[in-house]
Every structure is written in structure tokens, then in C-alpha cells.
Coordinates of C-alpha atoms in Angstrom, one line a residue:
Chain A
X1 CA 91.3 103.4 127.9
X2 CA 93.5 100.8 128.9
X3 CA 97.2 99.6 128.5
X4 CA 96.6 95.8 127.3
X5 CA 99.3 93.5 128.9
X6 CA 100.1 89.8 128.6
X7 CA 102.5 87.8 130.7
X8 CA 105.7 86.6 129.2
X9 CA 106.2 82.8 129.3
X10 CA 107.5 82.1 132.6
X11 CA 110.7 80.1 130.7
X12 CA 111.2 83.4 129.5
X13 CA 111.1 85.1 132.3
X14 CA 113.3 83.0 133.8
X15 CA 115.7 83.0 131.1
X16 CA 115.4 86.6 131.8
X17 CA 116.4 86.4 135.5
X18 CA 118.9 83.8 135.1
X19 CA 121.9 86.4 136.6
X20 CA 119.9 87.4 139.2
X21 CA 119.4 85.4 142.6
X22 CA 117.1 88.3 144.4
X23 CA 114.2 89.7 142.8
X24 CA 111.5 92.3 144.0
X25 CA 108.4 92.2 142.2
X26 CA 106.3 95.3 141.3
X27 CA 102.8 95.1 140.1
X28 CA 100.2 97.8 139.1
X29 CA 96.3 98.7 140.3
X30 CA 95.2 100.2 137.3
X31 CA 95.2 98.4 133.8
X32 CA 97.5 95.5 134.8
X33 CA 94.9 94.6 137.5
X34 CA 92.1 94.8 135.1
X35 CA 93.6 92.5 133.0
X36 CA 94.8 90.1 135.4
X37 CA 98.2 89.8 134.3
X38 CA 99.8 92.5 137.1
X39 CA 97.5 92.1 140.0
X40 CA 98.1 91.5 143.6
X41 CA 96.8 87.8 142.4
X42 CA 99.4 87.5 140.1
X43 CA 102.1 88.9 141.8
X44 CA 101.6 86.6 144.6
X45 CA 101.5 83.5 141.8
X46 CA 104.8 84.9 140.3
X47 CA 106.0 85.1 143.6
X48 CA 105.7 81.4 144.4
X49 CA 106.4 80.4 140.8
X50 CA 109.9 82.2 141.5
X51 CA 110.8 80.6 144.6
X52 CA 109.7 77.0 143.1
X53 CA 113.0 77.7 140.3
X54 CA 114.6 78.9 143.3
X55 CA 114.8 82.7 143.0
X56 CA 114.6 84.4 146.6
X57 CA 112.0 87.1 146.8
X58 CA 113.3 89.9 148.1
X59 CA 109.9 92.0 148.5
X60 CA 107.1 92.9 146.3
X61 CA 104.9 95.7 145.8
X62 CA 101.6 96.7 143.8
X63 CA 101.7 100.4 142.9
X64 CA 98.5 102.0 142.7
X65 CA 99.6 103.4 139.0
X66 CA 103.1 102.1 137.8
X67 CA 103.1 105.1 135.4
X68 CA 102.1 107.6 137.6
X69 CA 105.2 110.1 139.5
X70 CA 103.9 108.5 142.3
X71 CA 105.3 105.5 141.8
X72 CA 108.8 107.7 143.4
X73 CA 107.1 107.6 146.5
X74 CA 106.8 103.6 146.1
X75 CA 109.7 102.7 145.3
X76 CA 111.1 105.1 148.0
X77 CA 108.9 103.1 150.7
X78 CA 110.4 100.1 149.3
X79 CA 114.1 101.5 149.5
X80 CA 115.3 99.1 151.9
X81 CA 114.5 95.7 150.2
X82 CA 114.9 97.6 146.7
X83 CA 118.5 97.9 147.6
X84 CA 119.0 94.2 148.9
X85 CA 117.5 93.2 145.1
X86 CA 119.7 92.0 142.4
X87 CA 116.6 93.1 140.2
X88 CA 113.0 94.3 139.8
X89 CA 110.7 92.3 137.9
X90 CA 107.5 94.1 136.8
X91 CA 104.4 93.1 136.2
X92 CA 103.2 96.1 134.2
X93 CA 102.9 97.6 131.1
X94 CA 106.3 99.3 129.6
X95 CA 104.7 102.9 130.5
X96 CA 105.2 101.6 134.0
X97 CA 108.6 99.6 133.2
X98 CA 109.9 102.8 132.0
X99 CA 108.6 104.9 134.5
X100 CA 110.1 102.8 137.4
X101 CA 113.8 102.0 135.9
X102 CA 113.8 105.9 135.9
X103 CA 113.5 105.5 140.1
X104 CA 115.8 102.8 141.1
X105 CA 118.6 101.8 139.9
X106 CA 118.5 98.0 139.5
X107 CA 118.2 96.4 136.5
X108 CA 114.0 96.5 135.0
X109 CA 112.9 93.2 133.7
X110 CA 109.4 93.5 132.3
X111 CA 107.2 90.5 133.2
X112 CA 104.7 91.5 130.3
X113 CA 104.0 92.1 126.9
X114 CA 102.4 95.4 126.0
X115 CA 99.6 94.5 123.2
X116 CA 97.7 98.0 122.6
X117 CA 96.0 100.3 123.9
X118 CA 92.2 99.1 123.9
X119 CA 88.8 99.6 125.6
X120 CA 86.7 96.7 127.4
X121 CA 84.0 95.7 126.0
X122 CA 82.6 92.7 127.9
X123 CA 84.0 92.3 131.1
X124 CA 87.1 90.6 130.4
X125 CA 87.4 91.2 126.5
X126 CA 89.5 94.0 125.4
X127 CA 90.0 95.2 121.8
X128 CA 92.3 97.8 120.3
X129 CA 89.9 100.4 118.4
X130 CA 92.7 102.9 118.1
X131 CA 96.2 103.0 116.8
X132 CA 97.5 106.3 117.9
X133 CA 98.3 107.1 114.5
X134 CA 98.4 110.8 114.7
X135 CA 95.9 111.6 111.5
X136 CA 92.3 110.6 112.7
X137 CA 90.0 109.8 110.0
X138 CA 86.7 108.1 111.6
X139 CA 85.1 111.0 111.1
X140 CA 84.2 109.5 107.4
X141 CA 84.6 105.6 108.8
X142 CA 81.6 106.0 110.5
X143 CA 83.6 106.1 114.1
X144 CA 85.7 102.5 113.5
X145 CA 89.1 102.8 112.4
X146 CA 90.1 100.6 109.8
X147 CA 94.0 101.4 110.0
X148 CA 93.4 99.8 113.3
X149 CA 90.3 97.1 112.4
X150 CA 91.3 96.3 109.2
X151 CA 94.1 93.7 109.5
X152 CA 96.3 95.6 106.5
X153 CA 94.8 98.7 107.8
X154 CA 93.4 99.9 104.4
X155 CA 92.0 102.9 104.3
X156 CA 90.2 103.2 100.7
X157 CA 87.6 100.2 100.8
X158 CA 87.9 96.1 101.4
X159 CA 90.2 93.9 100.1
X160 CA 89.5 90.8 98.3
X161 CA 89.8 88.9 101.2
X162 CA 86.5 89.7 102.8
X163 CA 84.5 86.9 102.6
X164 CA 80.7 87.4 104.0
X165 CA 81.7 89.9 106.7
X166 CA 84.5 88.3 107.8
X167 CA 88.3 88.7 107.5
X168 CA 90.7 86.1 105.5
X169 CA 92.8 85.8 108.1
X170 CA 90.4 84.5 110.6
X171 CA 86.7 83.2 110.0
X172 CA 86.4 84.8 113.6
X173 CA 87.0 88.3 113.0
X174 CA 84.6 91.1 111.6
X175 CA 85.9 92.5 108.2
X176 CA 86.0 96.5 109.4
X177 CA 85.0 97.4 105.7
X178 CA 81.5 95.3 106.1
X179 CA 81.4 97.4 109.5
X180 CA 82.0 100.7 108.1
X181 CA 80.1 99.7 104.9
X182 CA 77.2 98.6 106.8
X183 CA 77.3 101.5 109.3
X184 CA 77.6 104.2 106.5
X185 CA 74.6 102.9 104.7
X186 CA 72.6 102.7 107.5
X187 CA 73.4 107.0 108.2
X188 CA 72.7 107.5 104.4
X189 CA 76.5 108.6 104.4
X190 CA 77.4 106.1 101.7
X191 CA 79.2 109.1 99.7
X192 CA 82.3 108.9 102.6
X193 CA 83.1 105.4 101.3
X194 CA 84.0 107.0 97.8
X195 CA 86.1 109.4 99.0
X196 CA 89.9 109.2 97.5
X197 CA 91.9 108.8 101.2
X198 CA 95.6 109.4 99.9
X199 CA 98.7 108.0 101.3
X200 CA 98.9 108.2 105.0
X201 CA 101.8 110.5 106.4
X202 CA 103.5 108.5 108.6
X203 CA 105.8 111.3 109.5
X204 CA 102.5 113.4 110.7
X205 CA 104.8 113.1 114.5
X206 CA 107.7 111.4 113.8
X207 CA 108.7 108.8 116.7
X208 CA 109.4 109.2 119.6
X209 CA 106.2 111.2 119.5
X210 CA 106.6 114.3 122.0
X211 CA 104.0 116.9 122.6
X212 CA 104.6 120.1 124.8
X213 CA 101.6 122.0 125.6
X214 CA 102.0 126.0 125.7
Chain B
X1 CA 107.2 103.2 75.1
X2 CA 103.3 101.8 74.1
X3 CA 101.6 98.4 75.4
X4 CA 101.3 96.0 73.1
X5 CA 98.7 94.7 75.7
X6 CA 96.8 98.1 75.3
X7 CA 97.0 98.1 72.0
X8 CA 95.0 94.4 71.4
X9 CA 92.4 95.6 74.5
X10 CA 91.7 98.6 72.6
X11 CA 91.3 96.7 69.7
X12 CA 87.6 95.1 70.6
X13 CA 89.4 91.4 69.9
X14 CA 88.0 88.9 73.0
X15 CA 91.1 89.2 75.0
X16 CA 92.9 86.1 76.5
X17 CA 95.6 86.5 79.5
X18 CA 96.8 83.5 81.8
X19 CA 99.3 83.4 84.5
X20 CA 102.7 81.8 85.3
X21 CA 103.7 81.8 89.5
X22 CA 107.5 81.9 89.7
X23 CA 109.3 79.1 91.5
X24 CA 110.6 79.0 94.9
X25 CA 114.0 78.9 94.6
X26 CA 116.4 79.6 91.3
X27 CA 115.3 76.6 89.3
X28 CA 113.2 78.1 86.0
X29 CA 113.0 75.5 84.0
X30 CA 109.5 74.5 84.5
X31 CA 108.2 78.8 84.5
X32 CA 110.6 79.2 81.6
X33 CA 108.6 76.1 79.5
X34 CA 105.4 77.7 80.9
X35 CA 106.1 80.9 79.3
X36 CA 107.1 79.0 75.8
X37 CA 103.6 77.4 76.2
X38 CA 102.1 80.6 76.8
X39 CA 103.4 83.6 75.1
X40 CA 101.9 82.7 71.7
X41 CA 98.5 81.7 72.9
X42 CA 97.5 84.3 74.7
X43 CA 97.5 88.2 74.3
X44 CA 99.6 88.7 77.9
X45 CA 100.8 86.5 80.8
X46 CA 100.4 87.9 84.4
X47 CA 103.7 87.2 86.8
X48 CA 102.3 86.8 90.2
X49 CA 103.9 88.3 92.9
X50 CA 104.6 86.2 96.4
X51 CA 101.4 84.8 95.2
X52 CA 99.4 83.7 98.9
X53 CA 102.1 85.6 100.5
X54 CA 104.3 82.9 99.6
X55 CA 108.1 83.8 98.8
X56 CA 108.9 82.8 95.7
X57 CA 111.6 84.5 92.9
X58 CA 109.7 88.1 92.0
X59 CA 107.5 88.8 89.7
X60 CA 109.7 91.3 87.8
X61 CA 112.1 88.4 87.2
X62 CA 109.6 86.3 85.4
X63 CA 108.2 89.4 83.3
X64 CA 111.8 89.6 81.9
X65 CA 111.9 86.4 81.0
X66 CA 108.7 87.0 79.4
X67 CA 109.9 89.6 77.5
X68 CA 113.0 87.9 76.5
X69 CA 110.7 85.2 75.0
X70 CA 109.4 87.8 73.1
X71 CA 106.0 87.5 75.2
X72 CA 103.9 90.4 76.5
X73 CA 104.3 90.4 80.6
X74 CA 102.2 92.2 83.3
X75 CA 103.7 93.1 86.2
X76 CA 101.4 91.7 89.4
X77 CA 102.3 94.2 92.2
X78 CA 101.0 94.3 95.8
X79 CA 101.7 96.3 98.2
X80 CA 102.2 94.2 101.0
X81 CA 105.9 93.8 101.0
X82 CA 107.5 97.0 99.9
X83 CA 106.7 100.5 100.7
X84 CA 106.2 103.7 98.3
X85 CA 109.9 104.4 98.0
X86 CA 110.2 100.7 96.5
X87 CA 106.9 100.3 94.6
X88 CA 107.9 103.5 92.6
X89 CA 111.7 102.4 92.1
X90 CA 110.3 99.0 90.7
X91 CA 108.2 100.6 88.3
X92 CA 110.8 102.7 87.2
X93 CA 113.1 99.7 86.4
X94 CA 110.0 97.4 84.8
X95 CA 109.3 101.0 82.7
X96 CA 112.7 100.9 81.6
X97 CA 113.1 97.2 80.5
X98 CA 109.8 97.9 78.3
X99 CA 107.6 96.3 80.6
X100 CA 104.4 97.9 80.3
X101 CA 101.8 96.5 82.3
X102 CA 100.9 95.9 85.9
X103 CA 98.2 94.9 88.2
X104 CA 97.9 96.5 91.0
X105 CA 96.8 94.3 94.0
X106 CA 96.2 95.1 98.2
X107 CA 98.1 91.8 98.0
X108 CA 97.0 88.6 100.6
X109 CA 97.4 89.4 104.0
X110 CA 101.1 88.1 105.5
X111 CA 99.6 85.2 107.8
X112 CA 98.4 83.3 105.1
X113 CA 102.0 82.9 103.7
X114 CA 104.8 80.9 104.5
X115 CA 106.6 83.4 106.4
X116 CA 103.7 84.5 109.1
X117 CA 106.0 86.6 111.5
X118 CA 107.2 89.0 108.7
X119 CA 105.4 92.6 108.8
X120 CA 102.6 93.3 106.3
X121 CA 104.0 96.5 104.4
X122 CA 100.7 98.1 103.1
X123 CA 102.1 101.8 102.9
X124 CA 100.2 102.1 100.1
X125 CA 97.0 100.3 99.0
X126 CA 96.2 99.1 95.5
X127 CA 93.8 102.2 94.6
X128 CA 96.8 104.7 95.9
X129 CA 99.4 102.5 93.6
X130 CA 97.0 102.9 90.8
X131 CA 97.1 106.9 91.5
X132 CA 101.1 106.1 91.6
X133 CA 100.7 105.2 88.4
X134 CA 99.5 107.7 87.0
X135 CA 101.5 110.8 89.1
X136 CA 104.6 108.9 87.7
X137 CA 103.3 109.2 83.7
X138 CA 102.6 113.0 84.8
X139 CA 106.5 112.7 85.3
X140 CA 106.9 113.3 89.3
X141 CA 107.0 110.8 91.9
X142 CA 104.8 110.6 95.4
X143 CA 107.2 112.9 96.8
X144 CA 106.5 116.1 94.3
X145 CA 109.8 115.6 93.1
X146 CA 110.3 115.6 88.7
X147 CA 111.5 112.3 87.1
X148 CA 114.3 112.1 85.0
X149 CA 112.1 110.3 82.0
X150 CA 108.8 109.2 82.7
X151 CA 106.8 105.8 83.3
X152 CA 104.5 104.7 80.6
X153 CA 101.8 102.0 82.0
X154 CA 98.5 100.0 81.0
X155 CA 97.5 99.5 84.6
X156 CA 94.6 97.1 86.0
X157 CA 93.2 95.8 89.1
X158 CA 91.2 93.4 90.2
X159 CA 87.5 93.2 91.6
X160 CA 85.4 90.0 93.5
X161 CA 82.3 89.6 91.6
X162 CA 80.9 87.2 94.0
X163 CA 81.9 89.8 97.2
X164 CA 79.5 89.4 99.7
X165 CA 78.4 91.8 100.2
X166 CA 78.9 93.1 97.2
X167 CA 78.7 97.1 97.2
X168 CA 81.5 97.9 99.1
X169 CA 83.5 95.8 96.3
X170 CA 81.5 97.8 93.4
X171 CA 82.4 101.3 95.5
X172 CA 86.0 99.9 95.7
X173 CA 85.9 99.0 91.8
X174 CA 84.9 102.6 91.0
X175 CA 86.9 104.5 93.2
X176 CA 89.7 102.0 91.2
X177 CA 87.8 102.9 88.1
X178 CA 88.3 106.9 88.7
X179 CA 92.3 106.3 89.8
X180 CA 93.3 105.3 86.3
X181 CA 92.4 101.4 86.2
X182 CA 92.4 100.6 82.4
X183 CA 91.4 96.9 82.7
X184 CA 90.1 93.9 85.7
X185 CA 90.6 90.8 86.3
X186 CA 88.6 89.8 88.1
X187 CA 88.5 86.8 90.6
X188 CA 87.1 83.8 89.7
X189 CA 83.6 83.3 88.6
X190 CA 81.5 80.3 87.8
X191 CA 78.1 81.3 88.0
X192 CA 77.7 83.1 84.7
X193 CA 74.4 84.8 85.6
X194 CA 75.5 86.6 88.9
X195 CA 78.6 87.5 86.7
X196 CA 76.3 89.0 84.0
X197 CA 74.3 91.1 86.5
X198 CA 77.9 91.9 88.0
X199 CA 78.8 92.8 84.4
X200 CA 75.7 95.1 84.0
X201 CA 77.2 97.4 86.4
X202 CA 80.5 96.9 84.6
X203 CA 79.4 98.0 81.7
X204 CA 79.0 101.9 83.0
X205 CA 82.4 102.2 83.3
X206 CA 85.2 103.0 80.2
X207 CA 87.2 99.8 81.6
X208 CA 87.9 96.5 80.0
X209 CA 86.8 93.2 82.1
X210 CA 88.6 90.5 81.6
X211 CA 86.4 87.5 83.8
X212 CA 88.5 85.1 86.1
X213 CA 88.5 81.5 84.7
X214 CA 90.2 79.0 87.4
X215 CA 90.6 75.5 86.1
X216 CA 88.4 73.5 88.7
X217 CA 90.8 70.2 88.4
X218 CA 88.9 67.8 90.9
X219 CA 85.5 67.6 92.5
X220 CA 87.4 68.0 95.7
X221 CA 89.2 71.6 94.6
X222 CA 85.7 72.7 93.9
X223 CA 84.2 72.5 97.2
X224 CA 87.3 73.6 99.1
X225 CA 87.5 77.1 97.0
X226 CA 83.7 77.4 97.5
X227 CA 84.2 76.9 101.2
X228 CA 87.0 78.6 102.0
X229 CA 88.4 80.9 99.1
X230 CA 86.6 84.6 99.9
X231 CA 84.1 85.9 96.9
X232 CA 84.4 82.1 94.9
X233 CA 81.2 80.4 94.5
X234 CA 80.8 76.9 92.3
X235 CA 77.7 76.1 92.0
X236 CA 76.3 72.7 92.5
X237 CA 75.7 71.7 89.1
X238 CA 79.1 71.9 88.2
X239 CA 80.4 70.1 91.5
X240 CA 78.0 67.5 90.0
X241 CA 79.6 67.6 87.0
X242 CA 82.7 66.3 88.1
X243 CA 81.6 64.1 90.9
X244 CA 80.2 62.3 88.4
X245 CA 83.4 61.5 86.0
X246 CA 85.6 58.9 87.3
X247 CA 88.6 60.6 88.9
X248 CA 91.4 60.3 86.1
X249 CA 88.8 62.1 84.1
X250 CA 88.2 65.1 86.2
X251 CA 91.1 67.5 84.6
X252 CA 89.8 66.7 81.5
X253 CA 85.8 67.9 82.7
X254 CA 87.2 70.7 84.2
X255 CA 89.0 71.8 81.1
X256 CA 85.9 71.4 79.1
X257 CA 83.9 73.1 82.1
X258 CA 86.1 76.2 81.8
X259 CA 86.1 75.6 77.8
X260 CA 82.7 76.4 77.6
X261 CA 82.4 78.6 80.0
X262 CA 84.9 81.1 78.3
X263 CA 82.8 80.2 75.2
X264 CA 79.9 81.5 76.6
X265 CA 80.9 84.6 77.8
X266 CA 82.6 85.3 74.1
X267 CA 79.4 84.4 72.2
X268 CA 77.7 86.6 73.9
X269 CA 80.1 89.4 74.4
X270 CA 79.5 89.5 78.6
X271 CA 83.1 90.7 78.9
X272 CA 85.8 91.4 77.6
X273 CA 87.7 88.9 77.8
X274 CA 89.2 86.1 80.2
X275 CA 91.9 85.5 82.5
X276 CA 92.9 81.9 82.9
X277 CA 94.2 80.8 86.0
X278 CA 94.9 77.2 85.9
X279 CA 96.5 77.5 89.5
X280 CA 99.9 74.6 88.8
X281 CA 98.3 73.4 86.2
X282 CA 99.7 75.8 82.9
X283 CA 100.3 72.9 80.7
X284 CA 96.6 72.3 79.7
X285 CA 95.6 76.1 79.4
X286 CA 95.8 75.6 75.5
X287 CA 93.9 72.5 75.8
X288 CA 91.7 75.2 77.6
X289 CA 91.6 77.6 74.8
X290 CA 90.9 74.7 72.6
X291 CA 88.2 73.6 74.2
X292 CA 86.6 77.4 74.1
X293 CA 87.0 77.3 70.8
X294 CA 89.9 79.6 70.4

């Protein structure tokens, strides 16, 4: 599992940092690394991208795990240029964004977009198979979830726009009903696909979502 | 109140609906003449609804012109822009302005449209609106809370009988079947004999098919809906057809193409009935039915 990132365009970073002269930059060694977009590579290209639109680095770091409690420990290493910063700019997903702006005190700018959650599976391909959506029901999808594959997540069967196992909205993507469909058939499970799935609660945890373990 | 539409499917008559798309904007002038054109010629007229995920004025609004025309309207619905709170409160209102029909669509997804960064509702999807339905008639409403008066609908759906492939669509149109669908219309067909096998399945069912007739107005229309339009198949032969006519006669072939095709299909009973979308073109869908015959 990974948090899927992409970088902001760098106009809009820089729209972002437009108040602020000094800027640390945090990146992360877990997801954002994976998917190039928070690396030490990247960091380093942000870095010089900066200073060409003449922002003054003030320091940078890559935390092992942005959203880890250990990332206290970095920023507490960092203390001394962290305090000569107008702001931090980081290259992670928000998990990390969040986690950090609750250590320091300067002003958080995110430098990415968080997608989804997703898995890899080619190197360098990710794909969101889950949506977190609190009420699992690939137990009779045959293991792909169509709230999530399904671009208007349906639940009770294809639309009208599938179109030889593809998706109307792009020639590109699998339909996930041929999937399921095709999946189904092939475990002699066929029946699950006439199942009635009613409306989905989407008050099942209502947001934020919280959980507190006994 | 009953359906009048009900009422003439019940009857065993070969039923005719077409369809008016309202306009973007306030101007009604050219729906309102459509509707004239209509609302004697055929047994009902389907309103589309953001048709393509286009915004346009809402379906309800042309159904009440409809009905002020003394036509009979049904209600397209899909649930991609309002959730179950405003799917139920519209049905409410069309049931009490003694509009009496709907069909109930998934709806196109929202990047096809013309506003491609708005968010695709889809609380609901067109087999739990169809359930909707038929909770509200029982007098309660998705909540398990009673209604002060109760809803009183013909509802329908829609099927792909060119889906490929096609069994997920026939599961689909049984599980639609079992919700409380009362008639299709379907997408549209050309090749009568895949729409016969199609129909053979059909036929199982205690529903009323009404088969999709889309005026093919040029050579050129033809091939882009076989290429790109999902479950829409013209065969060659007819593509011929037209290539072959010079091009200020192609309307005119593709009115007598879809003349005898809904000919065909009444002679020998295949369906029900038809559903005639002539897609910007209303003003020859009684040349159309003239040229079936009707």
C-alpha cells in the first residue's frame, strides 16, 4: 500500500511561496520516494528550481517516513535552520504535511497532490484498487472493487457505456463490470452478479473517520 | 393518479414514443414546436435529462410543457447529478403535477459533458431508483420514513442489446426486470436479427420492449456511432445504403431506412414497440412514422 503523490506545477508552487523568501524543504523515504515525486532526487531538483526564481534555501531534509512520530525527532535535528525558515515546503503526501505542521511551527506548503491510496503493479504503475469506503463488498465482486474501478462506482452491474470491455470515458481503461463479469463466470459464481446491492451507507463512519482500538 | 402511457402499453397496441432534448438556455420555442409535432403522433415523449452530461433546462421542465400541451411526458432521470434526497423530492413534485412516467438511467458519465470538472453524483444507480420507485408507491421514502400521499409511476429503463459482451447487460436487465421496470427502451439497434435473438430472451420477462430507432441522417453519422457510440452496431449494408444516395438525399434514406425498419419489427410483432430518437432532427419523426406505415 502506498500513498500516491503528484507534484504541483511548480507556477503553483511558487504562487504558493510567493510571501516567503526562505524555504526548507522536507521530503519522504517511503511512498514519495517510490513514486518519484518526494525523493532525495527531487528534493534536490526543487531545490535548484527554487533558487533559479530566487527563493534561498534554507535547509532540506528527507525523513525516513513523513507520517511516522518520528518525524519529531527530524524536525528537532533540523531545529536550527527550521527556525531561520520563513516556511517548509513538503514534498509528501498530506499524511506527512499534516503530521509535520503538527511539529514546527512555520507555515506547511504541500508540494504534492495526494491521488489515492493504490498498489504497484509494474514497477512504476500504480493504481487505486481500494476506496476506503468503510462497507467492503469484493467478497461477491470477485475481489475488484467496482465503487473504486468503475468510474461512477456502480455497484449493481454495467452501465451502458461499456463498450467491448472498455470504459466510455476512456478506450484505455478496463470496464470493472467486464472484469468482475468475466472473473465470476470463470469461478462458476455468476449468481453474485444478481444479487440486489442496495444503496451504499455513506454514513457507515462518518468523516473524519476515527477509530479507537479497545 | 393512472398513466395514460400504461394504459396504451397494456393495451397490446404497437407502441410509438420519441424524444424532445430541452434547450440550453431559456429559449423554448423550437422544444415547445417539437412537442406540438409530437404529442399527437406518438403514444408518449421522453424529456431527456442533461442528455451526454450536457447542461441543458431539466427534463421536468419540458415534461410540464408536455403536459400543458395536453401530451403524455416521461420523466428521463439519472442519477448522476442529484443524490437520493433530490431524486425522491423530484419524483414527488413530477407525481404531483400528474406526471406519471419515468425512465430510470445510470446517466453518462460527467467527462463526456460540457462541464468535465463537476462531480458525478451516482448515490444511487438506475436499478436502486427503480427500487425508489416502488418503496415511494408503498408510501415511505428511502429513509423508512411515511409519505404524506403517495407516488404513482409507470417506470422503465433501458438495456444495450448490442452490449458486448452481452450477459452482464441481460443480468443487469433482469435484476432491472425484478426491481419494478414495467417497460425498455432500449438503445439503438439496426441489425434486426441480433435484436430478435436479443428479443428471445426478452420475451421471458412480463416487461414491454420498446426497440431503439435512431435516425441515421448521413453515411458519415453511421460510421461514427458504429465506431465510437458503446453497444451501437450499423451494419454495412445499410452504411451502403446511404453512401450510395447523393448527399442531399441521405435524410430522406435514412428516414425510409428507419421506416422500414420499425415496419419490420411491427409486422412481425418482435417488440413491443419503438422509440424514435431522431437525435436534433424531431421535425421528420412523422415523416418517420409515415414511412413505417403508421
Amino acid at each position: 500500500m502506498k500513498s500516491i503523490t503528484r507534484q504541483k506545477p511548480f507556477e503553483e508552487i511558487r504562487q504558493q511561496l510567493d510571501s516567503f523568501n526562505r524555504v526548507f524543504i522536507i521530503g519522504c523515504g517511503t511512498c514519495a520516494t517510490m513514486t518519484k515525486t518526494g525523493g532525495i532526487e527531487q528534493v534536490m531538483e526543487m531545490k535548484s528550481q527554487l533558487q533559479g526564481v530566487d527563493k534561498l534555501v534554507s535547509g532540506w531534509t528527507v525523513i525516513p517516513i513523513a507520517c511516522d512520530e518520528m518525524s519529531e525527532v527530524a524536525m528537532k535535528e533540523n531545529d536550527r535552520a527550521i527556525q531561520n525558515s520563513n516556511c517548509a515546503l513538503i514534498m509528501s503526501c498530506a499524511l506527512g504535511v499534516h503530521k509535520i505542521s503538527t511539529y514546527i511551527d512555520l507555515p506547511v506548503i504541500p508540494a504534492l497532490d495526494t491521488l489515492f491510496i493504490g498498489v504497484e503493479d509494474t514497477p512504476g504503475y500504480f493504481r487505486e484498487v481500494c476506496a476506503q469506503c468503510g462497507q467492503c463488498i469484493i467478497g461477491e465482486t470477485a475481489g475488484i472493487c467496482p465503487i473504486t474501478a468503475c468510474h461512477k462506482g456502480l455497484v449493481n452491474g454495467p452501465c451502458g457505456g461499456t463498450n467491448n470491455g472498455k470504459c466510455e470515458v476512456d478506450k484505455e481503461k478496463d470496464c470493472a463490470w467486464t472484469l468482475i463479469y468475466e472473473r465470476l463466470k470463470a469461478q462458476k459464481r455468476l449468481d453474485l452478479m444478481r444479487k440486489y446491492q442496495p444503496p451504499h451507507n455513506f454514513q457507515a463512519s462518518p468523516r473524519p473517520r476515527t477509530v479507537k482500538i479497545s | 393518479m393512472a398513466s395514460r402511457f400504461k394504459d396504451v402499453l397494456n393495451s397490446g397496441k404497437f407502441v410509438i414514443t420519441s424524444e424532445v432534448a430541452p434547450p440550453k438556455g431559456t429559449n423554448l420555442e423550437k422544444v415547445l414546436h417539437h412537442i406540438e409535432l409530437l404529442k399527437d403522433k406518438v403514444d408518449a415523449i421522453n424529456v431527456t435529462d442533461h442528455q451526454s452530461s450536457v447542461m441543458r433546462f431539466p427534463s421536468i421542465g419540458g415534461c410540464l410543457a408536455i403536459k400543458e400541451k395536453g401530451g403524455e411526458p416521461i420523466l428521463q432521470m439519472t442519477c448522476r447529478d442529484r443524490n437520493r434526497l433530490a431524486l425522491q423530492a423530484e419524483l414527488l413534485f413530477a407525481s404531483s403535477r400528474g406526471i406519471n412516467n419515468v425512465l430510470c438511467l445510470t446517466g453518462d458519465a460527467v467527462p463526456v459533458g460540457d462541464h468535465k470538472e463537476a462531480k458525478g453524483v451516482f448515490d444511487l444507480d438506475s436499478l436502486q431508483l427503480l427500487k425508489t420507485i416502488r418503496l415511494m408507491e408503498s408510501g415511505q421514502d428511502l429513509g423508512g420514513n411515511d409519505l404524506d400521499g403517495a407516488v404513482e409511476f409507470c417506470a422503465g429503463a433501458t438495456v444495450t442489446p448490442g452490449a458486448q459482451p452481452l450477459e452482464p447487460q441481460l443480468i443487469k436487465f433482469e435484476k432491472k426486470v425484478e426491481a419494478g421496470a414495467e417497460f425498455f427502451q432500449t438503445q439503438g439497434i439496426y441489425d434486426l436479427d441480433n435484436f430478435g435473438k436479443f428479443m428471445e430472451h426478452a420475451r421471458k420477462f412480463p416487461v414491454k420492449i420498446l426497440a431503439g430507432i435512431i435516425l441515421l441522417s448521413s453515411a458519415r453519422m453511421a460510421k461514427y456511432m458504429t465506431q465510437n457510440v458503446p453497444g451501437i452496431f450499423v451494419p454495412q449494408n445499410l452504411i451502403d445504403e446511404l453512401t450510395a444516395v447523393p448527399k442531399e438525399e441521405m435524410l430522406n434514406r435514412g428516414i425510409e431506412i428507419a421506416g422500414r425498419m420499425i415496419a419490420a419489427l411491427k409486422k412481425d410483432s418482435i417488440c413491443d414497440g419503438v422509440h424514435i430518437m431522431a437525435i436534433g432532427k424531431e421535425e421528420v419523426v412523422p415523416d418517420i412514422l409515415a414511412a413505417a406505415g403508421l
